[in-house]
C-alpha cells in the first residue's frame, strides 16, 4: 500500500453577540462578547473540521451537523470535532500537520496559543507540534475590522 496524502482547507466566519462566551480552539477566552451560532460558534474548530472533512472528501460541517438539527443546538464544538476525528480514524487517516489563521480585530490571542494547540492536538489525536496557530488583524477594514465578527482559515495535511 502506498502512502496517501490529502490536503484540506477550511473556512468559518461568525459575528459577535452579547451574552455569549468566546470559545476558540476549545479554550474559553475572556472577552466581553462571544460568537453567535447554532453551537458554541468556535470559529477555529469549525474551520479545522471543514479542513479535515475536505481532506477526506466528506463535505463540510453543515452537511454533517446542520443548524436545523436540534440535537446540536448549543453543543460544544469539541464534541463535533471528536465525531469528525472518529470518522478520520475509521477511514485510517492521521494528521500530519494543521495550520490555522484567525482574522479578527480583537482580542489578542497569542497568550492562548499554547492551550489551544494542546486542546486541538488532543482532539485530533496528534501532537501539539503538529498544530500551528496564528492571528492577523484586518487593520480596521470591513466588518471584521469593525469588530463585528471573526473568521478562521485552516489547512490540514492528512496521511493514510
Tab-separated table of N, CA and C in Angstrom:
chain	number	residue	atom	x	y	z
A	1	UNK	N	0.852	-1.188	0.000
A	1	UNK	CA	0.000	0.000	0.000
A	1	UNK	C	0.890	1.241	0.000
A	2	UNK	N	0.568	2.203	-0.850
A	2	UNK	CA	1.342	3.436	-0.917
A	2	UNK	C	0.766	4.477	0.027
A	3	UNK	N	1.639	5.360	0.453
A	3	UNK	CA	1.230	6.453	1.331
A	3	UNK	C	0.337	7.411	0.550
A	4	UNK	N	-0.780	7.769	1.146
A	4	UNK	CA	-1.701	8.708	0.519
A	4	UNK	C	-1.726	9.982	1.358
A	5	UNK	N	-1.471	11.116	0.720
A	5	UNK	CA	-1.528	12.422	1.383
A	5	UNK	C	-2.709	13.196	0.823
A	6	UNK	N	-3.449	13.860	1.724
A	6	UNK	CA	-4.616	14.632	1.312
A	6	UNK	C	-4.595	15.977	2.021
A	7	UNK	N	-4.808	17.048	1.267
A	7	UNK	CA	-4.852	18.404	1.816
A	7	UNK	C	-6.304	18.858	1.895
A	8	UNK	N	-6.646	19.522	3.003
A	8	UNK	CA	-7.976	20.095	3.147
A	8	UNK	C	-7.871	21.540	3.596
A	9	UNK	N	-8.799	22.358	3.140
A	9	UNK	CA	-8.838	23.778	3.500
A	9	UNK	C	-10.198	24.064	4.118
A	10	UNK	N	-10.209	24.752	5.240
A	10	UNK	CA	-11.469	25.073	5.893
A	10	UNK	C	-11.559	26.543	6.237
A	11	UNK	N	-12.767	27.077	6.171
A	11	UNK	CA	-13.035	28.478	6.489
A	11	UNK	C	-14.298	28.529	7.330
A	12	UNK	N	-14.336	29.446	8.284
A	12	UNK	CA	-15.563	29.691	9.022
A	12	UNK	C	-15.584	31.140	9.480
A	13	UNK	N	-16.783	31.698	9.576
A	13	UNK	CA	-16.973	33.096	9.995
A	13	UNK	C	-18.189	33.162	10.911
A	14	UNK	N	-18.054	33.904	12.008
A	14	UNK	CA	-19.190	34.146	12.903
A	14	UNK	C	-19.172	35.597	13.357
A	15	UNK	N	-20.355	36.144	13.578
A	15	UNK	CA	-20.462	37.504	14.108
A	15	UNK	C	-20.430	37.457	15.632
A	16	UNK	N	-20.010	38.557	16.239
A	16	UNK	CA	-20.025	38.669	17.695
A	16	UNK	C	-21.459	38.870	18.177
A	17	UNK	N	-21.709	38.418	19.402
A	17	UNK	CA	-23.024	38.580	20.017
A	17	UNK	C	-22.838	38.815	21.513
A	18	UNK	N	-23.704	39.611	22.104
A	18	UNK	CA	-23.617	39.828	23.563
A	18	UNK	C	-24.064	38.578	24.319
A	19	UNK	N	-23.662	38.492	25.573
A	19	UNK	CA	-24.077	37.422	26.477
A	19	UNK	C	-23.736	36.031	25.963
A	20	UNK	N	-22.612	35.915	25.261
A	20	UNK	CA	-22.109	34.612	24.802
A	20	UNK	C	-20.661	34.489	25.251
A	21	UNK	N	-20.237	33.267	25.563
A	21	UNK	CA	-18.832	33.015	25.883
A	21	UNK	C	-18.042	32.963	24.580
A	22	UNK	N	-16.804	33.440	24.615
A	22	UNK	CA	-15.927	33.331	23.458
A	22	UNK	C	-15.074	32.083	23.638
A	23	UNK	N	-15.308	31.106	22.776
A	23	UNK	CA	-14.567	29.849	22.810
A	23	UNK	C	-13.849	29.702	21.485
A	24	UNK	N	-12.531	29.553	21.542
A	24	UNK	CA	-11.713	29.395	20.340
A	24	UNK	C	-10.753	28.229	20.543
A	25	UNK	N	-10.744	27.309	19.613
A	25	UNK	CA	-9.868	26.154	19.738
A	25	UNK	C	-10.189	25.329	20.967
A	26	UNK	N	-11.433	25.378	21.421
A	26	UNK	CA	-11.845	24.629	22.598
A	26	UNK	C	-11.473	25.275	23.916
A	27	UNK	N	-10.957	26.506	23.856
A	27	UNK	CA	-10.494	27.215	25.056
A	27	UNK	C	-11.344	28.478	25.237
A	28	UNK	N	-11.827	28.698	26.444
A	28	UNK	CA	-12.593	29.916	26.710
A	28	UNK	C	-11.641	31.094	26.847
A	29	UNK	N	-11.922	32.160	26.102
A	29	UNK	CA	-11.105	33.368	26.069
A	29	UNK	C	-11.896	34.481	26.766
A	30	UNK	N	-11.329	35.125	27.792
A	30	UNK	CA	-12.044	36.231	28.426
A	30	UNK	C	-12.235	37.387	27.426
A	31	UNK	N	-13.486	37.737	27.186
A	31	UNK	CA	-13.808	38.807	26.239
A	31	UNK	C	-15.252	39.214	26.497
A	32	UNK	N	-15.604	40.483	26.286
A	32	UNK	CA	-16.964	40.932	26.606
A	32	UNK	C	-18.059	40.294	25.740
A	33	UNK	N	-17.703	39.783	24.571
A	33	UNK	CA	-18.694	39.183	23.672
A	33	UNK	C	-18.193	37.827	23.195
A	34	UNK	N	-19.139	36.976	22.843
A	34	UNK	CA	-18.807	35.694	22.226
A	34	UNK	C	-19.266	35.711	20.787
A	35	UNK	N	-19.239	34.558	20.167
A	35	UNK	CA	-19.648	34.443	18.771
A	35	UNK	C	-21.024	33.813	18.683
A	36	UNK	N	-21.809	34.301	17.758
A	36	UNK	CA	-23.175	33.841	17.551
A	36	UNK	C	-23.177	32.620	16.643
A	37	UNK	N	-23.964	31.612	17.017
A	37	UNK	CA	-24.082	30.433	16.177
A	37	UNK	C	-24.974	29.381	16.794
A	38	UNK	N	-25.257	28.351	16.040
A	38	UNK	CA	-26.108	27.238	16.475
A	38	UNK	C	-25.446	26.452	17.606
A	39	UNK	N	-24.130	26.264	17.483
A	39	UNK	CA	-23.351	25.575	18.518
A	39	UNK	C	-22.701	26.653	19.393
A	40	UNK	N	-21.540	26.342	19.960
A	40	UNK	CA	-20.810	27.369	20.712
A	40	UNK	C	-20.090	28.352	19.791
A	41	UNK	N	-20.197	28.126	18.473
A	41	UNK	CA	-19.654	29.022	17.444
A	41	UNK	C	-18.132	29.162	17.513
A	42	UNK	N	-17.447	28.081	17.879
A	42	UNK	CA	-15.978	28.087	17.926
A	42	UNK	C	-15.456	28.123	16.496
A	43	UNK	N	-15.185	29.320	16.016
A	43	UNK	CA	-14.800	29.533	14.625
A	43	UNK	C	-13.512	28.775	14.274
A	44	UNK	N	-12.609	28.619	15.234
A	44	UNK	CA	-11.364	27.888	14.987
A	44	UNK	C	-11.658	26.415	14.738
A	45	UNK	N	-12.394	25.783	15.640
A	45	UNK	CA	-12.685	24.358	15.463
A	45	UNK	C	-13.566	24.102	14.252
A	46	UNK	N	-14.437	25.037	13.921
A	46	UNK	CA	-15.264	24.868	12.723
A	46	UNK	C	-14.397	24.873	11.469
A	47	UNK	N	-13.430	25.775	11.396
A	47	UNK	CA	-12.518	25.796	10.248
A	47	UNK	C	-11.684	24.516	10.202
A	48	UNK	N	-11.238	24.043	11.373
A	48	UNK	CA	-10.463	22.801	11.439
A	48	UNK	C	-11.302	21.628	10.931
A	49	UNK	N	-12.549	21.527	11.411
A	49	UNK	CA	-13.414	20.430	10.950
A	49	UNK	C	-13.653	20.497	9.444
A	50	UNK	N	-13.892	21.694	8.926
A	50	UNK	CA	-14.089	21.832	7.484
A	50	UNK	C	-12.853	21.388	6.712
A	51	UNK	N	-11.665	21.699	7.231
A	51	UNK	CA	-10.426	21.288	6.573
A	51	UNK	C	-10.271	19.772	6.598
A	52	UNK	N	-10.490	19.155	7.750
A	52	UNK	CA	-10.343	17.699	7.874
A	52	UNK	C	-11.381	16.983	7.006
A	53	UNK	N	-12.633	17.433	7.075
A	53	UNK	CA	-13.667	16.824	6.243
A	53	UNK	C	-13.341	16.979	4.761
A	54	UNK	N	-12.844	18.141	4.384
A	54	UNK	CA	-12.470	18.364	2.990
A	54	UNK	C	-11.349	17.449	2.535
A	55	UNK	N	-10.347	17.264	3.373
A	55	UNK	CA	-9.230	16.386	3.017
A	55	UNK	C	-9.697	14.942	2.825
A	56	UNK	N	-10.710	14.554	3.576
A	56	UNK	CA	-11.235	13.188	3.444
A	56	UNK	C	-12.268	13.065	2.319
A	57	UNK	N	-12.640	14.194	1.700
A	57	UNK	CA	-13.679	14.167	0.667
A	57	UNK	C	-15.065	13.954	1.251
A	58	UNK	N	-15.289	14.466	2.472
A	58	UNK	CA	-16.544	14.239	3.199
A	58	UNK	C	-17.376	15.501	3.375
A	59	UNK	N	-17.276	16.449	2.458
A	59	UNK	CA	-18.121	17.635	2.527
A	59	UNK	C	-17.678	18.620	3.583
A	60	UNK	N	-18.653	19.170	4.329
A	60	UNK	CA	-18.347	20.191	5.333
A	60	UNK	C	-19.195	19.975	6.574
A	61	UNK	N	-19.004	20.823	7.584
A	61	UNK	CA	-19.727	20.615	8.839
A	61	UNK	C	-21.227	20.850	8.688
A	62	UNK	N	-21.630	21.692	7.743
A	62	UNK	CA	-23.058	21.908	7.509
A	62	UNK	C	-23.750	20.640	7.025
A	63	UNK	N	-23.040	19.800	6.317
A	63	UNK	CA	-23.572	18.525	5.837
A	63	UNK	C	-23.725	17.535	6.990
A	64	UNK	N	-22.725	17.497	7.875
A	64	UNK	CA	-22.717	16.537	8.971
A	64	UNK	C	-23.467	17.020	10.216
A	65	UNK	N	-23.446	18.330	10.451
A	65	UNK	CA	-24.067	18.906	11.650
A	65	UNK	C	-24.893	20.127	11.258
A	66	UNK	N	-25.995	19.937	10.530
A	66	UNK	CA	-26.777	21.092	10.056
A	66	UNK	C	-27.371	21.894	11.208
A	67	UNK	N	-27.475	23.208	11.003
A	67	UNK	CA	-28.028	24.056	12.064
A	67	UNK	C	-29.538	23.872	12.229
A	68	UNK	N	-30.123	23.029	11.413
A	68	UNK	CA	-31.540	22.694	11.567
A	68	UNK	C	-31.736	21.510	12.523
A	69	UNK	N	-30.648	20.897	12.975
A	69	UNK	CA	-30.704	19.742	13.866
A	69	UNK	C	-30.715	20.209	15.322
A	70	UNK	N	-31.823	20.031	15.995
A	70	UNK	CA	-31.945	20.499	17.382
A	70	UNK	C	-30.998	19.761	18.325
A	71	UNK	N	-30.515	18.572	17.935
A	71	UNK	CA	-29.595	17.818	18.802
A	71	UNK	C	-28.238	18.500	18.948
A	72	UNK	N	-27.895	19.380	18.007
A	72	UNK	CA	-26.590	20.058	18.095
A	72	UNK	C	-26.715	21.512	18.536
A	73	UNK	N	-27.922	21.943	18.875
A	73	UNK	CA	-28.094	23.334	19.330
A	73	UNK	C	-27.363	23.540	20.649
A	74	UNK	N	-26.458	24.515	20.669
A	74	UNK	CA	-25.688	24.844	21.859
A	74	UNK	C	-24.563	23.873	22.179
A	75	UNK	N	-24.312	22.891	21.317
A	75	UNK	CA	-23.291	21.874	21.577
A	75	UNK	C	-21.887	22.483	21.541
A	76	UNK	N	-21.006	21.924	22.331
A	76	UNK	CA	-19.595	22.337	22.296
A	76	UNK	C	-18.981	21.810	21.004
A	77	UNK	N	-18.269	22.662	20.309
A	77	UNK	CA	-17.621	22.249	19.062
A	77	UNK	C	-16.581	21.162	19.292
A	78	UNK	N	-16.072	21.043	20.513
A	78	UNK	CA	-15.146	19.946	20.821
A	78	UNK	C	-15.837	18.603	20.586
A	79	UNK	N	-17.139	18.524	20.905
A	79	UNK	CA	-17.882	17.270	20.674
A	79	UNK	C	-18.024	16.987	19.187
A	80	UNK	N	-18.250	18.026	18.414
A	80	UNK	CA	-18.353	17.845	16.958
A	80	UNK	C	-17.013	17.400	16.379
A	81	UNK	N	-15.913	18.003	16.853
A	81	UNK	CA	-14.596	17.610	16.355
A	81	UNK	C	-14.271	16.175	16.762
A	82	UNK	N	-14.703	15.750	17.933
A	82	UNK	CA	-14.498	14.339	18.326
A	82	UNK	C	-15.161	13.407	17.318
A	83	UNK	N	-16.339	13.776	16.859
A	83	UNK	CA	-17.052	12.971	15.866
A	83	UNK	C	-16.292	12.935	14.540
A	84	UNK	N	-15.783	14.084	14.114
A	84	UNK	CA	-15.005	14.153	12.874
A	84	UNK	C	-13.710	13.335	13.010
A	85	UNK	N	-13.074	13.415	14.177
A	85	UNK	CA	-11.851	12.643	14.411
A	85	UNK	C	-12.148	11.143	14.371
A	86	UNK	N	-13.271	10.720	14.908
A	86	UNK	CA	-13.653	9.304	14.840
A	86	UNK	C	-13.806	8.858	13.393
A	87	UNK	N	-14.432	9.688	12.580
A	87	UNK	CA	-14.574	9.385	11.160
A	87	UNK	C	-13.198	9.299	10.506
A	88	UNK	N	-12.319	10.239	10.848
A	88	UNK	CA	-10.965	10.269	10.290
A	88	UNK	C	-10.238	8.967	10.626
A	89	UNK	N	-10.358	8.512	11.865
A	89	UNK	CA	-9.683	7.276	12.287
A	89	UNK	C	-10.299	6.057	11.619
A	90	UNK	N	-11.622	6.028	11.480
A	90	UNK	CA	-12.284	4.913	10.789
A	90	UNK	C	-11.800	4.797	9.352
A	91	UNK	N	-11.539	5.950	8.744
A	91	UNK	CA	-11.061	5.963	7.363
A	91	UNK	C	-9.534	5.798	7.274
A	92	UNK	N	-8.913	5.622	8.438
A	92	UNK	CA	-7.474	5.349	8.561
A	92	UNK	C	-6.583	6.534	8.176
A	93	UNK	N	-7.071	7.749	8.429
A	93	UNK	CA	-6.267	8.950	8.221
A	93	UNK	C	-5.684	9.407	9.544
A	94	UNK	N	-4.572	10.128	9.466
A	94	UNK	CA	-3.993	10.781	10.640
A	94	UNK	C	-3.504	12.159	10.207
A	95	UNK	N	-3.437	13.070	11.173
A	95	UNK	CA	-2.995	14.428	10.887
A	95	UNK	C	-1.470	14.461	10.785
A	96	UNK	N	-0.962	14.997	9.683
A	96	UNK	CA	0.472	15.261	9.554
A	96	UNK	C	0.746	16.628	10.160
A	97	UNK	N	0.001	17.636	9.706
A	97	UNK	CA	0.082	18.952	10.330
A	97	UNK	C	-1.151	19.775	10.007
A	98	UNK	N	-1.372	20.769	10.848
A	98	UNK	CA	-2.525	21.655	10.746
A	98	UNK	C	-2.038	23.072	10.965
A	99	UNK	N	-2.501	23.999	10.142
A	99	UNK	CA	-2.154	25.410	10.283
A	99	UNK	C	-3.449	26.215	10.272
A	100	UNK	N	-3.644	27.030	11.302
A	100	UNK	CA	-4.875	27.812	11.456
A	100	UNK	C	-4.525	29.293	11.566
A	101	UNK	N	-5.272	30.123	10.852
A	101	UNK	CA	-5.144	31.576	10.960
A	101	UNK	C	-6.492	32.153	11.377
A	102	UNK	N	-6.495	32.975	12.406
A	102	UNK	CA	-7.696	33.674	12.849
A	102	UNK	C	-7.589	35.115	12.365
A	103	UNK	N	-8.663	35.625	11.815
A	103	UNK	CA	-8.707	37.006	11.348
A	103	UNK	C	-9.738	37.760	12.183
A	104	UNK	N	-9.247	38.700	13.010
A	104	UNK	CA	-10.134	39.461	13.892
A	104	UNK	C	-9.429	40.718	14.369
A	105	UNK	N	-10.208	41.732	14.650
A	105	UNK	CA	-9.652	42.968	15.203
A	105	UNK	C	-9.245	42.767	16.657
A	106	UNK	N	-9.916	41.885	17.364
A	106	UNK	CA	-9.609	41.566	18.759
A	106	UNK	C	-10.389	40.349	19.154
A	107	UNK	N	-10.036	39.715	20.224
A	107	UNK	CA	-8.996	40.040	21.203
A	107	UNK	C	-7.622	39.532	20.769
A	108	UNK	N	-6.618	39.888	21.542
A	108	UNK	CA	-5.265	39.386	21.307
A	108	UNK	C	-5.240	37.908	21.710
A	109	UNK	N	-4.804	37.038	20.799
A	109	UNK	CA	-4.906	35.600	21.034
A	109	UNK	C	-3.602	34.910	21.386
A	110	UNK	N	-2.464	35.548	21.131
A	110	UNK	CA	-1.169	34.885	21.344
A	110	UNK	C	-1.023	34.244	22.729
A	111	UNK	N	-1.491	34.859	23.811
A	111	UNK	CA	-1.339	34.214	25.119
A	111	UNK	C	-2.083	32.872	25.238
A	112	UNK	N	-3.046	32.640	24.377
A	112	UNK	CA	-3.861	31.429	24.454
A	112	UNK	C	-3.418	30.334	23.476
A	113	UNK	N	-2.452	30.631	22.622
A	113	UNK	CA	-1.994	29.646	21.640
A	113	UNK	C	-1.566	28.322	22.270
A	114	UNK	N	-0.738	28.311	23.323
A	114	UNK	CA	-0.320	27.011	23.874
A	114	UNK	C	-1.498	26.134	24.317
A	115	UNK	N	-2.465	26.709	25.007
A	115	UNK	CA	-3.627	25.931	25.457
A	115	UNK	C	-4.466	25.470	24.270
A	116	UNK	N	-4.619	26.336	23.277
A	116	UNK	CA	-5.403	25.979	22.094
A	116	UNK	C	-4.714	24.864	21.314
A	117	UNK	N	-3.404	24.976	21.130
A	117	UNK	CA	-2.659	23.935	20.404
A	117	UNK	C	-2.792	22.592	21.100
A	118	UNK	N	-2.632	22.604	22.410
A	118	UNK	CA	-2.722	21.370	23.189
A	118	UNK	C	-4.116	20.753	23.052
A	119	UNK	N	-5.149	21.555	23.171
A	119	UNK	CA	-6.531	21.081	23.086
A	119	UNK	C	-6.841	20.531	21.695
A	120	UNK	N	-6.485	21.275	20.665
A	120	UNK	CA	-6.762	20.837	19.297
A	120	UNK	C	-6.003	19.546	18.990
A	121	UNK	N	-4.742	19.482	19.374
A	121	UNK	CA	-3.937	18.273	19.140
A	121	UNK	C	-4.574	17.065	19.825
A	122	UNK	N	-5.000	17.229	21.070
A	122	UNK	CA	-5.625	16.120	21.793
A	122	UNK	C	-6.911	15.671	21.090
A	123	UNK	N	-7.707	16.622	20.638
A	123	UNK	CA	-8.960	16.285	19.957
A	123	UNK	C	-8.717	15.558	18.643
A	124	UNK	N	-7.625	15.892	17.961
A	124	UNK	CA	-7.300	15.266	16.677
A	124	UNK	C	-6.426	14.020	16.824
A	125	UNK	N	-5.983	13.742	18.045
A	125	UNK	CA	-5.128	12.575	18.251
A	125	UNK	C	-3.748	12.740	17.670
A	126	UNK	N	-3.223	13.943	17.744
A	126	UNK	CA	-1.875	14.211	17.228
A	126	UNK	C	-1.087	14.946	18.304
A	127	UNK	N	0.131	15.326	17.994
A	127	UNK	CA	0.972	16.031	18.964
A	127	UNK	C	0.823	17.539	18.780
A	128	UNK	N	0.996	18.311	19.859
A	128	UNK	CA	0.858	19.769	19.744
A	128	UNK	C	1.790	20.387	18.705
A	129	UNK	N	2.963	19.787	18.492
A	129	UNK	CA	3.893	20.316	17.494
A	129	UNK	C	3.372	20.220	16.068
A	130	UNK	N	2.302	19.436	15.854
A	130	UNK	CA	1.705	19.313	14.524
A	130	UNK	C	0.632	20.375	14.282
A	131	UNK	N	0.374	21.204	15.304
A	131	UNK	CA	-0.682	22.222	15.219
A	131	UNK	C	-0.053	23.603	15.335
A	132	UNK	N	-0.327	24.461	14.374
A	132	UNK	CA	0.156	25.841	14.423
A	132	UNK	C	-1.035	26.793	14.411
A	133	UNK	N	-0.944	27.835	15.218
A	133	UNK	CA	-1.983	28.864	15.285
A	133	UNK	C	-1.350	30.231	15.120
A	134	UNK	N	-2.076	31.099	14.448
A	134	UNK	CA	-1.627	32.490	14.328
A	134	UNK	C	-2.858	33.350	14.075
A	135	UNK	N	-2.699	34.628	14.269
A	135	UNK	CA	-3.813	35.558	14.048
A	135	UNK	C	-3.313	36.756	13.255
A	136	UNK	N	-4.241	37.357	12.552
A	136	UNK	CA	-3.960	38.582	11.804
A	136	UNK	C	-5.097	39.546	12.076
A	137	UNK	N	-4.790	40.808	12.026
A	137	UNK	CA	-5.820	41.827	12.195
A	137	UNK	C	-6.220	42.348	10.819
A	138	UNK	N	-7.497	42.627	10.609
A	138	UNK	CA	-7.926	43.190	9.325
A	138	UNK	C	-7.647	44.684	9.194
A	139	UNK	N	-6.897	45.243	10.157
A	139	UNK	CA	-6.490	46.659	10.097
A	139	UNK	C	-7.686	47.593	9.953
A	140	UNK	N	-8.755	47.273	10.692
A	140	UNK	CA	-9.973	48.092	10.750
A	140	UNK	C	-10.706	48.198	9.412
A	141	UNK	N	-10.454	47.247	8.507
A	141	UNK	CA	-11.138	47.221	7.215
A	141	UNK	C	-12.322	46.258	7.262
A	142	UNK	N	-13.450	46.668	6.712
A	142	UNK	CA	-14.612	45.800	6.602
A	142	UNK	C	-15.268	45.477	7.934
A	143	UNK	N	-16.207	44.506	7.892
A	143	UNK	CA	-16.970	44.129	9.085
A	143	UNK	C	-16.071	43.522	10.154
A	144	UNK	N	-15.112	42.693	9.750
A	144	UNK	CA	-14.206	42.098	10.742
A	144	UNK	C	-13.331	43.178	11.371
A	145	UNK	N	-12.888	44.114	10.561
A	145	UNK	CA	-12.075	45.210	11.067
A	145	UNK	C	-12.839	46.148	11.981
A	146	UNK	N	-14.152	46.189	11.809
A	146	UNK	CA	-15.008	46.998	12.681
A	146	UNK	C	-15.353	46.249	13.967
A	147	UNK	N	-14.783	45.048	14.127
A	147	UNK	CA	-15.028	44.274	15.341
A	147	UNK	C	-16.387	43.605	15.385
A	148	UNK	N	-16.981	43.368	14.222
A	148	UNK	CA	-18.313	42.761	14.187
A	148	UNK	C	-18.285	41.235	14.207
A	149	UNK	N	-17.112	40.655	13.999
A	149	UNK	CA	-17.034	39.203	13.978
A	149	UNK	C	-15.612	38.711	13.861
A	150	UNK	N	-15.502	37.453	13.520
A	150	UNK	CA	-14.215	36.780	13.492
A	150	UNK	C	-14.274	35.696	12.411
A	151	UNK	N	-13.152	35.472	11.747
A	151	UNK	CA	-13.048	34.415	10.745
A	151	UNK	C	-11.837	33.552	11.069
A	152	UNK	N	-11.877	32.310	10.620
A	152	UNK	CA	-10.727	31.421	10.777
A	152	UNK	C	-10.546	30.627	9.497
A	153	UNK	N	-9.301	30.363	9.180
A	153	UNK	CA	-8.907	29.604	7.996
A	153	UNK	C	-7.985	28.480	8.464
A	154	UNK	N	-8.192	27.280	7.961
A	154	UNK	CA	-7.376	26.143	8.377
A	154	UNK	C	-6.938	25.353	7.157
A	155	UNK	N	-5.713	24.864	7.190
A	155	UNK	CA	-5.188	23.968	6.178
A	155	UNK	C	-4.640	22.755	6.910
A	156	UNK	N	-5.040	21.567	6.476
A	156	UNK	CA	-4.573	20.341	7.123
A	156	UNK	C	-3.983	19.400	6.080
A	157	UNK	N	-2.967	18.663	6.481
A	157	UNK	CA	-2.404	17.597	5.663
A	157	UNK	C	-2.658	16.299	6.415
A	158	UNK	N	-3.393	15.383	5.764
A	158	UNK	CA	-3.665	14.069	6.338
A	158	UNK	C	-2.871	13.019	5.577
A	159	UNK	N	-2.501	11.975	6.261
A	159	UNK	CA	-1.873	10.823	5.586
A	159	UNK	C	-2.698	9.593	5.866
A	160	UNK	N	-2.619	8.638	4.936
A	160	UNK	CA	-3.351	7.390	5.087
A	160	UNK	C	-2.392	6.254	4.852
